[in-house]
Coordinates of C-alpha atoms in Angstrom, one line a residue:
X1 CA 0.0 0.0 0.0
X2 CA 1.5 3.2 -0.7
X3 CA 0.8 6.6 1.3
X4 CA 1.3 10.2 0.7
X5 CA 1.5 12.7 3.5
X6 CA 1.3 16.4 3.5
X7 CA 3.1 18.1 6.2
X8 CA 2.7 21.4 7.3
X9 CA 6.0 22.5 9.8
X10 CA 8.3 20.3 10.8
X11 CA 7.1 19.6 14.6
X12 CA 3.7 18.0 13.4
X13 CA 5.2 15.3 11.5
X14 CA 2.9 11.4 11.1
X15 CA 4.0 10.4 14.4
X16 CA 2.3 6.9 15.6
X17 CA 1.0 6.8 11.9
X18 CA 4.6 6.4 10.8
X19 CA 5.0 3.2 13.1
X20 CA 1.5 1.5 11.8
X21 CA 2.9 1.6 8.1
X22 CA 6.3 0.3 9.1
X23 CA 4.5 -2.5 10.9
X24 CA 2.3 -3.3 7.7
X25 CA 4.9 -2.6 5.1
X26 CA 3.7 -0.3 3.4
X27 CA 5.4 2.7 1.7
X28 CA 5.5 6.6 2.3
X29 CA 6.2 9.7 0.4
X30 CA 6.1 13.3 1.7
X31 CA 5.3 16.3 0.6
X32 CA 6.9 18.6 3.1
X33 CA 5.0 22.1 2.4
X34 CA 6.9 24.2 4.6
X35 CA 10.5 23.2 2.3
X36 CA 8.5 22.6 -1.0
X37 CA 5.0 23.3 -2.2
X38 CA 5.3 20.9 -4.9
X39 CA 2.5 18.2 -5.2
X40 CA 2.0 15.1 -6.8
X41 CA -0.2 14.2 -9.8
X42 CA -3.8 13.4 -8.0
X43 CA -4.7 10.7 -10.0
X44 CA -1.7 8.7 -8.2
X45 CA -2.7 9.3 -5.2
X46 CA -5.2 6.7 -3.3
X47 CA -4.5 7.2 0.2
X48 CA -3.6 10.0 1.7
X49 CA -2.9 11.9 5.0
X50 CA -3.2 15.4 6.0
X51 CA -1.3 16.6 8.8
X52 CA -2.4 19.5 11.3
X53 CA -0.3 23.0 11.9
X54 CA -0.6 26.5 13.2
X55 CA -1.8 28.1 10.2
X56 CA -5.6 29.2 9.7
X57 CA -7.0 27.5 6.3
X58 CA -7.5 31.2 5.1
X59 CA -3.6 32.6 5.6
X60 CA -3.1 32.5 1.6
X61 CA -0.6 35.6 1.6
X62 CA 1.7 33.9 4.7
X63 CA 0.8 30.4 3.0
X64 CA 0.4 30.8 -0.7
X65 CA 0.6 26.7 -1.3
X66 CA -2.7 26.3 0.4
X67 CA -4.8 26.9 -2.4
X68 CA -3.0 24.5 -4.2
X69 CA -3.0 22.0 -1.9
X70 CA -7.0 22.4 -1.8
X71 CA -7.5 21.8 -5.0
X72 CA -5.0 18.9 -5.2
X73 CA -7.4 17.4 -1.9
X74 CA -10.6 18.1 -3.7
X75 CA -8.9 16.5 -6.8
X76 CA -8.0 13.3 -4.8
X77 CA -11.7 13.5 -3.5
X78 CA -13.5 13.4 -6.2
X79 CA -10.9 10.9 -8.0
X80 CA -12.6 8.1 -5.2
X81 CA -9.6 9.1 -2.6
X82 CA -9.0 7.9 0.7
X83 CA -8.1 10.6 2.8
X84 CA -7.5 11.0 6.7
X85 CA -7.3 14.5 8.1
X86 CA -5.8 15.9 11.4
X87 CA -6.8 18.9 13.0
X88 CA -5.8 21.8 10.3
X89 CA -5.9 18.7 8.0
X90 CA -9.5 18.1 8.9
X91 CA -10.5 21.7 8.4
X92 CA -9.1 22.0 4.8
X93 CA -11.3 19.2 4.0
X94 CA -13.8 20.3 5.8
X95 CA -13.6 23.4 3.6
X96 CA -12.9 21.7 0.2
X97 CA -16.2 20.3 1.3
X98 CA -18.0 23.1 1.5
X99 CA -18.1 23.4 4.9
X100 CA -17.6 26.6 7.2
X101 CA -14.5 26.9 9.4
X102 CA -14.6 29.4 12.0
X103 CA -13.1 30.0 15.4
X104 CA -14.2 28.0 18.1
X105 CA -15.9 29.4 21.4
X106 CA -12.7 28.1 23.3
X107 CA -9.6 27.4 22.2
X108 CA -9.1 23.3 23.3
X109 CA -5.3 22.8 24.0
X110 CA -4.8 19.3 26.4
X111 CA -6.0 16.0 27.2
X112 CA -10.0 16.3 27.0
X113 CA -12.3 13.0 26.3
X114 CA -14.6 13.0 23.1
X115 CA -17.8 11.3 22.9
X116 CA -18.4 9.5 20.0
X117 CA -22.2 9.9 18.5
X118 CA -25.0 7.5 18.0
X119 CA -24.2 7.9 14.1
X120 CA -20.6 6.9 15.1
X121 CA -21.3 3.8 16.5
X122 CA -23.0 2.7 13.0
X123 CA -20.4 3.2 10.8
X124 CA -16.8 0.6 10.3
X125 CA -14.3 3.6 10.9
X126 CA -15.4 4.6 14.1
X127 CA -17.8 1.7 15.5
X128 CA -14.9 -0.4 17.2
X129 CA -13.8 2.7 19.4
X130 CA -15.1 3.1 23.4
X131 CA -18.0 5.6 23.6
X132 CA -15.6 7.9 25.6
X133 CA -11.8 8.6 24.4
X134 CA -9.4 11.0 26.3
X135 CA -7.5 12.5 23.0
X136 CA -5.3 15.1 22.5
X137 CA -6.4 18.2 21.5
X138 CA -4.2 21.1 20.1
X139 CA -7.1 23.7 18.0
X140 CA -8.5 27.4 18.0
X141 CA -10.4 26.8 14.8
X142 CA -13.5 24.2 14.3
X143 CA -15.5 23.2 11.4
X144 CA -19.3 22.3 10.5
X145 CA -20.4 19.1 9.5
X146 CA -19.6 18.9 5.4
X147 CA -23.3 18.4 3.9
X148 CA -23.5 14.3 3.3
X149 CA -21.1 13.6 6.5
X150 CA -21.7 11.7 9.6
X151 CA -20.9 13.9 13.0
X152 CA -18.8 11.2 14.5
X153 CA -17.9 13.1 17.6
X154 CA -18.0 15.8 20.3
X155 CA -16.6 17.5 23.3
X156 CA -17.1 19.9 25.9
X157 CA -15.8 22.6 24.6
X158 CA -16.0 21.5 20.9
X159 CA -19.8 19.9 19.4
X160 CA -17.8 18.8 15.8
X161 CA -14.7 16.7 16.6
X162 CA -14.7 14.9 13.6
X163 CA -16.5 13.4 10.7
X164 CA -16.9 11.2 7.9
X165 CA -17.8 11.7 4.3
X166 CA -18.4 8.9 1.8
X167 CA -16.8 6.1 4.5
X168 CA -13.4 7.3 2.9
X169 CA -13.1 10.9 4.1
X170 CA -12.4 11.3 7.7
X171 CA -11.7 14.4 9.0
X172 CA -10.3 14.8 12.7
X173 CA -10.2 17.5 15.0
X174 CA -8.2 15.8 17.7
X175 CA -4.8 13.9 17.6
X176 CA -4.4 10.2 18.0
X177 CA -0.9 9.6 16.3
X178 CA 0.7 12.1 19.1
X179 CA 3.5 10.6 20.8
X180 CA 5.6 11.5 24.1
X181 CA 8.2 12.9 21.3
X182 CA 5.3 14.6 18.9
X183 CA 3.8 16.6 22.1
X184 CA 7.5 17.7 23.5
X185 CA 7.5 19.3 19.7
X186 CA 4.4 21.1 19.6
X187 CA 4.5 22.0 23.3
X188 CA 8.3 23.5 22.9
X189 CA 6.7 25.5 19.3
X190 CA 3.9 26.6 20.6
X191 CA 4.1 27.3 24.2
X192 CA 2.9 30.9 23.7
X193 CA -0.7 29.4 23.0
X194 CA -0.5 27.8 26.9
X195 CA -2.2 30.8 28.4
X196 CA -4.9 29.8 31.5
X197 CA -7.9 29.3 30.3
X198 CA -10.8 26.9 31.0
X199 CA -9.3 24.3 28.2
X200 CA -6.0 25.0 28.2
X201 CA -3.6 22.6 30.2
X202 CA -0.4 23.8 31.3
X203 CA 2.9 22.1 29.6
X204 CA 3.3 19.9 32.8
X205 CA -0.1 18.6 32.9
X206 CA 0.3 18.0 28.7
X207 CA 3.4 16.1 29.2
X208 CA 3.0 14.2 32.4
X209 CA 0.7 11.8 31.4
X210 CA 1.5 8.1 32.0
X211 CA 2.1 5.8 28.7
X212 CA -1.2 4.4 28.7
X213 CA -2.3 7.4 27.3
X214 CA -0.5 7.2 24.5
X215 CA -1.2 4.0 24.2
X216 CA -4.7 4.1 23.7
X217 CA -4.6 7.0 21.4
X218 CA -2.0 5.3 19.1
X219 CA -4.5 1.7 19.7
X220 CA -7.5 3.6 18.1
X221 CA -5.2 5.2 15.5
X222 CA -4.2 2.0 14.4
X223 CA -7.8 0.8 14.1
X224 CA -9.2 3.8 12.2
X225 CA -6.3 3.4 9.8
X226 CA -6.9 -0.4 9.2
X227 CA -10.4 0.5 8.5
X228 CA -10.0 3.8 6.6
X229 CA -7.3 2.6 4.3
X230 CA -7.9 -1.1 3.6

């Protein structure tokens, strides 16, 4: 199986998702949009990942790749592509969709559970997961549901966590391929967002968390992938 990810910056790289395709043998190119904005052909692309990063889906002057890299997604979408999207990831989809993204009422930086919908529990992608996850969250910005989507999954401070379109365009909000390593990154490049506020952790509380954390994360990563991707 071959994968293509699009990456951002350099300290939100695949993490766990990295270790699932060495496992199954499968193989992984980059395009590394923060070096080079270049992009593959579309039409050989059948699986593909879409990593998160601090930029707003809108910042075309700082960012002037993203418009290409919409159409290339909305080109791999309509060419029958699977397609996973992480937090910024999600909301260029999202967008490609036709969906609004917006500022959320809180900015959701931490360890926060999600509850997965009654919708949720129907579908292959998400049905083997607990009703209740503790992910990790690193977002200002949310999304609405894309029109023909399933709402998969909510939080306190966040009603659209994630979604799927077509049961081959998954779109999430939250991070389960985060890593001990992965959160020492975006903690040490983004400690200025770590102001108090209701969900806002402090650095200690993100990075003190024991290994079963990740561990469960990285578990329904895993599953999702299998599922997504097969």
């Amino acid at each position: 199986m071959d994968i293509h990810i699009l990456q951002h910056v350099p300290f939100e790289g695949p993490g766990h998702i990295l270790t699932w395709t060495e496992k199954n043998g499968h193989r992984v190119t980059y395009s590394r949009l923060f070096d080079d904005p270049a992009l593959p052909d579309p039409n050989t692309v059948d699986r593909l990942v879409v990593m998160g990063g601090p930029m707003n889906i809108y910042e075309y002057d700082r960012y002037p790749w993203l418009r290409a890299e919409k159409a290339f997604l909305g080109e791999v979408i309509e060419g029958g592509g699977r397609v996973l999207g992480i937090c910024l990831g999600a909301q260029l989809i999202a967008d490609v969709l036709g969906a609004r993204v917006h500022a959320g009422a809180h900015k959701e930086i931490g360890w926060f559970p999600i509850s997965l919908t009654p919708e949720a529990r129907e579908t292959r992608v998400f049905g083997f997961l607990e009703p209740e996850l503790t992910v990790f969250h690193w977002h200002g910005d949310t999304f609405a549901i894309p029109e023909g989507s399933i709402h998969l999954a909510r939080s306190e401070a966040c009603e659209n966590q994630a979604f799927l379109y077509d049961d081959r365009v998954l779109g999430l909000q939250f991070h389960l391929e985060s890593t001990p390593e992965s959160v020492e990154l975006i903690t040490r490049h983004c400690r200025d967002e770590l102001v108090p506020a209701a969900w806002i952790q402090s650095g200690r509380e993100i990075k003190e968390v024991p290994r079963e954390r990740f561990l469960a994360i990285n578990t329904a990563m895993e599953g999702i992938l299998d599922r997504l991707f097969s």
